[in-house]
Every structure is written in structure tokens, then in C-alpha cells.
Amino acid sequence: MTGPTLFTERLILRPVAAADLESWISFHGDQQTMRFLGGVQPRSIAWRGLCTMAGAWDIRGFSMFSLVERETGRWIGRAGPWCPEGWPGNEIAWGLTREFVGKGFAHEAAVASIDYAIEVLGWDEVIHTISPDNAPSIALARKLGATNRGPTRLPPPHDTNPIDAWGQSAAEWRARRASR
């Protein structure tokens, strides 16, 4: 595996690995989970996505992490830095398996990922691309201190989906972290 491993209170954030494949495919095949993440993917497309995430570590020097629950070792989702070609900015994204939504894991992963992106990768700004209908992710973006910067556009094949860019500068993030 290329890339770091981060630890939070309840999570291990590590680069995606071949061992994640079946969980990854199940995640990407779930209608509810994928509603705002580009739609359900067949096994072959999900496999390509896993390989894309793994390869981005070598090509870009960063990618989303696999989220592993420390207590059980179970793969529960993906989160972290993401900025493929044509993306509207340096994003910290998240997505969890249905069973782990609403339990604070996305927040925990996003905080660790933003810290990593700003302090290690040197990002000056972080965005989150969120559908205007995705109330849970909007609530998380607000909790992270991001503000809605308005509509943006993702590259094909997601260019027809309405998306807002939520974001904040590294200075805003650091100030918020220092005040806690």
C-alpha cells in the first residue's frame, strides 16, 4: 500500500487495498448509499473505482482512505482527499455504509482527513461537493465549518448532477480547531 495510515478514536484510515474489494463492491451496489455518490455501480465498474483510488496514491500522492472500524476491523466506507482531473477543487469527501451513517464516523473521518490535507499535503483550501438535496452531508459540512460557495460542476459523467461546493480555507480550519 502506498500512503499513510491515520488513527482516530474509532477508525483506521488507510489506503484502499485488494482486501477491501467485496465490501467496496457491496457499498457501490447499494441504492441508498450511492444515491448522492454517482449512482449504483455494477461489480466491474466498482472494481475500476477501487483501482482508481489505489492508483491515485501513486499518481497524485493522495486519495480517499478506506475507513476501518478499529473495534471490529470491518470496512465501513471511504473518506479523504480527492481531486481527479477536472474536479472543481481539492475535496475532502466521505461515504459510509448504511449501517454506520448517523453515528459520527463521517465527522471523525472528515476531521482527520482535513487535518491531513492541510497539514501534510499543504492544501490552502478544502471543498466538499454536495448535492443540494443531500441534507445529511450538508449538515456535516456545516459542522466542519464549511460554507456554501454556490453551484459548481463535476466532470463527466457527473456533469449533469446539480452540485454545490461547500468549503473553507486552511486558515479558517486552523482557527476553528484552535478555538476548541
PDB file of C-alpha atoms in Angstrom:
ATOM      1  CA  MET A   1       0.000   0.000   0.000  1.00  0.00           C
ATOM      2  CA  THR A   2       1.166   3.465  -0.867  1.00  0.00           C
ATOM      3  CA  GLY A   3       0.150   6.204   1.536  1.00  0.00           C
ATOM      4  CA  PRO A   4      -0.174   6.767   5.265  1.00  0.00           C
ATOM      5  CA  THR A   5      -2.377   5.167   7.865  1.00  0.00           C
ATOM      6  CA  LEU A   6      -4.207   7.516  10.231  1.00  0.00           C
ATOM      7  CA  PHE A   7      -5.844   6.595  13.508  1.00  0.00           C
ATOM      8  CA  THR A   8      -8.775   8.252  15.233  1.00  0.00           C
ATOM      9  CA  GLU A   9     -10.647   7.208  18.344  1.00  0.00           C
ATOM     10  CA  ARG A  10     -12.804   4.673  16.468  1.00  0.00           C
ATOM     11  CA  LEU A  11     -11.305   4.454  12.977  1.00  0.00           C
ATOM     12  CA  ILE A  12      -8.301   3.407  10.978  1.00  0.00           C
ATOM     13  CA  LEU A  13      -7.952   5.435   7.772  1.00  0.00           C
ATOM     14  CA  ARG A  14      -5.671   3.649   5.319  1.00  0.00           C
ATOM     15  CA  PRO A  15      -5.194   3.448   1.562  1.00  0.00           C
ATOM     16  CA  VAL A  16      -7.606   1.135  -0.212  1.00  0.00           C
ATOM     17  CA  ALA A  17      -6.401  -2.435  -0.589  1.00  0.00           C
ATOM     18  CA  ALA A  18      -7.338  -5.567  -2.518  1.00  0.00           C
ATOM     19  CA  ALA A  19      -8.856  -6.967   0.693  1.00  0.00           C
ATOM     20  CA  ASP A  20     -11.487  -4.194   0.528  1.00  0.00           C
ATOM     21  CA  LEU A  21     -12.916  -5.399  -2.786  1.00  0.00           C
ATOM     22  CA  GLU A  22     -16.032  -7.263  -1.650  1.00  0.00           C
ATOM     23  CA  SER A  23     -17.017  -4.555   0.843  1.00  0.00           C
ATOM     24  CA  TRP A  24     -16.280  -1.883  -1.780  1.00  0.00           C
ATOM     25  CA  ILE A  25     -18.492  -3.663  -4.334  1.00  0.00           C
ATOM     26  CA  SER A  26     -21.313  -4.052  -1.799  1.00  0.00           C
ATOM     27  CA  PHE A  27     -21.040  -0.339  -0.881  1.00  0.00           C
ATOM     28  CA  HIS A  28     -21.191   0.744  -4.532  1.00  0.00           C
ATOM     29  CA  GLY A  29     -24.084  -1.603  -5.234  1.00  0.00           C
ATOM     30  CA  ASP A  30     -26.348  -0.189  -2.527  1.00  0.00           C
ATOM     31  CA  GLN A  31     -29.035   2.152  -3.897  1.00  0.00           C
ATOM     32  CA  GLN A  32     -29.425   4.182  -0.686  1.00  0.00           C
ATOM     33  CA  THR A  33     -25.682   4.544  -0.115  1.00  0.00           C
ATOM     34  CA  MET A  34     -24.996   5.604  -3.700  1.00  0.00           C
ATOM     35  CA  ARG A  35     -27.934   7.999  -4.085  1.00  0.00           C
ATOM     36  CA  PHE A  36     -25.666  11.059  -3.903  1.00  0.00           C
ATOM     37  CA  LEU A  37     -22.402   9.346  -4.873  1.00  0.00           C
ATOM     38  CA  GLY A  38     -22.935   8.879  -8.583  1.00  0.00           C
ATOM     39  CA  GLY A  39     -25.458   6.040  -8.512  1.00  0.00           C
ATOM     40  CA  VAL A  40     -25.254   2.286  -8.165  1.00  0.00           C
ATOM     41  CA  GLN A  41     -22.319   0.647  -9.922  1.00  0.00           C
ATOM     42  CA  PRO A  42     -22.052  -2.897 -11.246  1.00  0.00           C
ATOM     43  CA  ARG A  43     -19.222  -5.031  -9.920  1.00  0.00           C
ATOM     44  CA  SER A  44     -16.893  -4.326 -12.858  1.00  0.00           C
ATOM     45  CA  ILE A  45     -17.235  -0.533 -12.521  1.00  0.00           C
ATOM     46  CA  ALA A  46     -16.845  -0.684  -8.726  1.00  0.00           C
ATOM     47  CA  TRP A  47     -13.633  -2.699  -9.221  1.00  0.00           C
ATOM     48  CA  ARG A  48     -12.309   0.001 -11.546  1.00  0.00           C
ATOM     49  CA  GLY A  49     -13.182   2.623  -8.937  1.00  0.00           C
ATOM     50  CA  LEU A  50     -11.229   0.758  -6.256  1.00  0.00           C
ATOM     51  CA  CYS A  51      -8.245   0.607  -8.613  1.00  0.00           C
ATOM     52  CA  THR A  52      -8.617   4.320  -9.382  1.00  0.00           C
ATOM     53  CA  MET A  53      -8.494   5.170  -5.667  1.00  0.00           C
ATOM     54  CA  ALA A  54      -5.470   2.913  -5.156  1.00  0.00           C
ATOM     55  CA  GLY A  55      -3.669   4.306  -8.205  1.00  0.00           C
ATOM     56  CA  ALA A  56      -4.312   7.926  -7.232  1.00  0.00           C
ATOM     57  CA  TRP A  57      -1.913   7.483  -4.306  1.00  0.00           C
ATOM     58  CA  ASP A  58       0.914   6.898  -6.804  1.00  0.00           C
ATOM     59  CA  ILE A  59      -0.246   9.371  -9.453  1.00  0.00           C
ATOM     60  CA  ARG A  60      -1.445  12.275  -7.254  1.00  0.00           C
ATOM     61  CA  GLY A  61       0.199  11.495  -3.917  1.00  0.00           C
ATOM     62  CA  PHE A  62      -3.189  11.299  -2.192  1.00  0.00           C
ATOM     63  CA  SER A  63      -6.546   9.598  -2.429  1.00  0.00           C
ATOM     64  CA  MET A  64      -9.502   8.686  -0.299  1.00  0.00           C
ATOM     65  CA  PHE A  65      -8.855   6.320   2.568  1.00  0.00           C
ATOM     66  CA  SER A  66     -10.643   3.107   3.374  1.00  0.00           C
ATOM     67  CA  LEU A  67     -12.383   3.513   6.719  1.00  0.00           C
ATOM     68  CA  VAL A  68     -11.972   0.559   9.035  1.00  0.00           C
ATOM     69  CA  GLU A  69     -13.723   0.362  12.391  1.00  0.00           C
ATOM     70  CA  ARG A  70     -10.976  -0.181  14.964  1.00  0.00           C
ATOM     71  CA  GLU A  71     -13.114  -2.286  17.281  1.00  0.00           C
ATOM     72  CA  THR A  72     -14.144  -4.864  14.666  1.00  0.00           C
ATOM     73  CA  GLY A  73     -11.730  -4.451  11.731  1.00  0.00           C
ATOM     74  CA  ARG A  74     -14.766  -4.026   9.482  1.00  0.00           C
ATOM     75  CA  TRP A  75     -14.555  -1.861   6.327  1.00  0.00           C
ATOM     76  CA  ILE A  76     -17.251   0.806   6.748  1.00  0.00           C
ATOM     77  CA  GLY A  77     -16.692   3.290   3.931  1.00  0.00           C
ATOM     78  CA  ARG A  78     -14.308   5.720   2.317  1.00  0.00           C
ATOM     79  CA  ALA A  79     -13.298   9.291   3.008  1.00  0.00           C
ATOM     80  CA  GLY A  80     -10.454  11.677   2.399  1.00  0.00           C
ATOM     81  CA  PRO A  81      -8.677  13.818  -0.127  1.00  0.00           C
ATOM     82  CA  TRP A  82      -9.922  13.648  -3.688  1.00  0.00           C
ATOM     83  CA  CYS A  83      -9.235  15.739  -6.766  1.00  0.00           C
ATOM     84  CA  PRO A  84      -9.351  13.859 -10.069  1.00  0.00           C
ATOM     85  CA  GLU A  85      -8.793  15.614 -13.379  1.00  0.00           C
ATOM     86  CA  GLY A  86     -11.399  18.317 -13.981  1.00  0.00           C
ATOM     87  CA  TRP A  87     -12.604  18.425 -10.360  1.00  0.00           C
ATOM     88  CA  PRO A  88     -13.632  21.885  -9.118  1.00  0.00           C
ATOM     89  CA  GLY A  89     -11.096  21.904  -6.269  1.00  0.00           C
ATOM     90  CA  ASN A  90      -9.305  19.917  -3.604  1.00  0.00           C
ATOM     91  CA  GLU A  91     -12.053  17.944  -1.923  1.00  0.00           C
ATOM     92  CA  ILE A  92     -12.439  16.043   1.299  1.00  0.00           C
ATOM     93  CA  ALA A  93     -15.226  13.588   0.555  1.00  0.00           C
ATOM     94  CA  TRP A  94     -16.957  10.885   2.578  1.00  0.00           C
ATOM     95  CA  GLY A  95     -19.292   7.953   2.151  1.00  0.00           C
ATOM     96  CA  LEU A  96     -20.275   5.314   4.681  1.00  0.00           C
ATOM     97  CA  THR A  97     -22.062   2.004   4.537  1.00  0.00           C
ATOM     98  CA  ARG A  98     -25.692   2.347   5.501  1.00  0.00           C
ATOM     99  CA  GLU A  99     -25.263   0.781   8.955  1.00  0.00           C
ATOM    100  CA  PHE A 100     -22.701   3.394  10.016  1.00  0.00           C
ATOM    101  CA  VAL A 101     -24.485   6.556   8.856  1.00  0.00           C
ATOM    102  CA  GLY A 102     -25.532   8.964  11.609  1.00  0.00           C
ATOM    103  CA  LYS A 103     -23.097   7.672  14.241  1.00  0.00           C
ATOM    104  CA  GLY A 104     -20.371  10.321  13.924  1.00  0.00           C
ATOM    105  CA  PHE A 105     -17.965   8.218  11.862  1.00  0.00           C
ATOM    106  CA  ALA A 106     -18.131  10.531   8.814  1.00  0.00           C
ATOM    107  CA  HIS A 107     -17.315  13.535  11.015  1.00  0.00           C
ATOM    108  CA  GLU A 108     -14.429  11.687  12.657  1.00  0.00           C
ATOM    109  CA  ALA A 109     -13.019  10.651   9.266  1.00  0.00           C
ATOM    110  CA  ALA A 110     -13.530  14.110   7.727  1.00  0.00           C
ATOM    111  CA  VAL A 111     -11.722  15.885  10.592  1.00  0.00           C
ATOM    112  CA  ALA A 112      -8.722  13.537  10.331  1.00  0.00           C
ATOM    113  CA  SER A 113      -8.732  13.907   6.534  1.00  0.00           C
ATOM    114  CA  ILE A 114      -8.917  17.705   6.599  1.00  0.00           C
ATOM    115  CA  ASP A 115      -6.092  17.839   9.150  1.00  0.00           C
ATOM    116  CA  TYR A 116      -4.038  15.574   6.868  1.00  0.00           C
ATOM    117  CA  ALA A 117      -4.812  17.572   3.720  1.00  0.00           C
ATOM    118  CA  ILE A 118      -3.945  20.899   5.290  1.00  0.00           C
ATOM    119  CA  GLU A 119      -1.012  19.946   7.496  1.00  0.00           C
ATOM    120  CA  VAL A 120       0.642  17.230   5.380  1.00  0.00           C
ATOM    121  CA  LEU A 121      -0.465  17.895   1.803  1.00  0.00           C
ATOM    122  CA  GLY A 122      -0.296  21.669   2.268  1.00  0.00           C
ATOM    123  CA  TRP A 123      -3.748  22.436   0.876  1.00  0.00           C
ATOM    124  CA  ASP A 124      -4.769  26.096   1.267  1.00  0.00           C
ATOM    125  CA  GLU A 125      -8.442  25.304   0.900  1.00  0.00           C
ATOM    126  CA  VAL A 126     -10.817  22.349   1.190  1.00  0.00           C
ATOM    127  CA  ILE A 127     -14.146  21.831  -0.560  1.00  0.00           C
ATOM    128  CA  HIS A 128     -16.923  19.274  -0.335  1.00  0.00           C
ATOM    129  CA  THR A 129     -19.069  18.732  -3.444  1.00  0.00           C
ATOM    130  CA  ILE A 130     -22.608  18.063  -2.244  1.00  0.00           C
ATOM    131  CA  SER A 131     -25.983  17.686  -3.916  1.00  0.00           C
ATOM    132  CA  PRO A 132     -28.406  20.385  -2.705  1.00  0.00           C
ATOM    133  CA  ASP A 133     -30.763  17.515  -1.751  1.00  0.00           C
ATOM    134  CA  ASN A 134     -28.220  15.736   0.471  1.00  0.00           C
ATOM    135  CA  ALA A 135     -29.267  17.135   3.862  1.00  0.00           C
ATOM    136  CA  PRO A 136     -27.034  14.830   5.985  1.00  0.00           C
ATOM    137  CA  SER A 137     -23.862  15.809   4.090  1.00  0.00           C
ATOM    138  CA  ILE A 138     -24.831  19.485   4.165  1.00  0.00           C
ATOM    139  CA  ALA A 139     -25.247  19.219   7.944  1.00  0.00           C
ATOM    140  CA  LEU A 140     -21.814  17.585   8.220  1.00  0.00           C
ATOM    141  CA  ALA A 141     -20.197  20.254   6.015  1.00  0.00           C
ATOM    142  CA  ARG A 142     -21.690  22.946   8.272  1.00  0.00           C
ATOM    143  CA  LYS A 143     -20.482  21.122  11.386  1.00  0.00           C
ATOM    144  CA  LEU A 144     -16.991  21.075   9.847  1.00  0.00           C
ATOM    145  CA  GLY A 145     -17.207  24.860   9.392  1.00  0.00           C
ATOM    146  CA  ALA A 146     -17.697  24.899   5.618  1.00  0.00           C
ATOM    147  CA  THR A 147     -19.969  27.419   3.925  1.00  0.00           C
ATOM    148  CA  ASN A 148     -21.900  27.018   0.702  1.00  0.00           C
ATOM    149  CA  ARG A 149     -19.956  28.694  -2.093  1.00  0.00           C
ATOM    150  CA  GLY A 150     -22.691  28.018  -4.622  1.00  0.00           C
ATOM    151  CA  PRO A 151     -23.188  25.777  -7.632  1.00  0.00           C
ATOM    152  CA  THR A 152     -20.251  24.060  -9.270  1.00  0.00           C
ATOM    153  CA  ARG A 153     -19.826  21.393 -11.912  1.00  0.00           C
ATOM    154  CA  LEU A 154     -18.190  17.998 -11.777  1.00  0.00           C
ATOM    155  CA  PRO A 155     -16.538  16.496 -14.862  1.00  0.00           C
ATOM    156  CA  PRO A 156     -18.338  13.857 -16.974  1.00  0.00           C
ATOM    157  CA  PRO A 157     -20.064  11.560 -16.333  1.00  0.00           C
ATOM    158  CA  HIS A 158     -21.345  13.558 -13.333  1.00  0.00           C
ATOM    159  CA  ASP A 159     -21.605  16.911 -15.115  1.00  0.00           C
ATOM    160  CA  THR A 160     -25.408  16.917 -15.248  1.00  0.00           C
ATOM    161  CA  ASN A 161     -25.888  16.427 -11.490  1.00  0.00           C
ATOM    162  CA  PRO A 162     -26.650  19.618  -9.523  1.00  0.00           C
ATOM    163  CA  ILE A 163     -23.773  20.126  -7.075  1.00  0.00           C
ATOM    164  CA  ASP A 164     -22.812  22.866  -4.628  1.00  0.00           C
ATOM    165  CA  ALA A 165     -19.266  23.497  -3.459  1.00  0.00           C
ATOM    166  CA  TRP A 166     -19.016  23.808   0.300  1.00  0.00           C
ATOM    167  CA  GLY A 167     -15.647  24.954   1.565  1.00  0.00           C
ATOM    168  CA  GLN A 168     -13.282  26.792   3.819  1.00  0.00           C
ATOM    169  CA  SER A 169      -9.710  27.984   3.800  1.00  0.00           C
ATOM    170  CA  ALA A 170      -6.904  26.325   5.731  1.00  0.00           C
ATOM    171  CA  ALA A 171      -6.704  29.450   7.915  1.00  0.00           C
ATOM    172  CA  GLU A 172     -10.415  29.152   8.777  1.00  0.00           C
ATOM    173  CA  TRP A 173      -9.984  25.458   9.601  1.00  0.00           C
ATOM    174  CA  ARG A 174      -6.951  26.092  11.805  1.00  0.00           C
ATOM    175  CA  ALA A 175      -8.705  28.932  13.649  1.00  0.00           C
ATOM    176  CA  ARG A 176     -11.711  26.723  14.336  1.00  0.00           C
ATOM    177  CA  ARG A 177      -9.506  23.852  15.527  1.00  0.00           C
ATOM    178  CA  ALA A 178      -7.558  26.183  17.831  1.00  0.00           C
ATOM    179  CA  SER A 179     -10.739  27.530  19.432  1.00  0.00           C
ATOM    180  CA  ARG A 180     -11.867  24.044  20.537  1.00  0.00           C
TER     181      ARG A 180
END
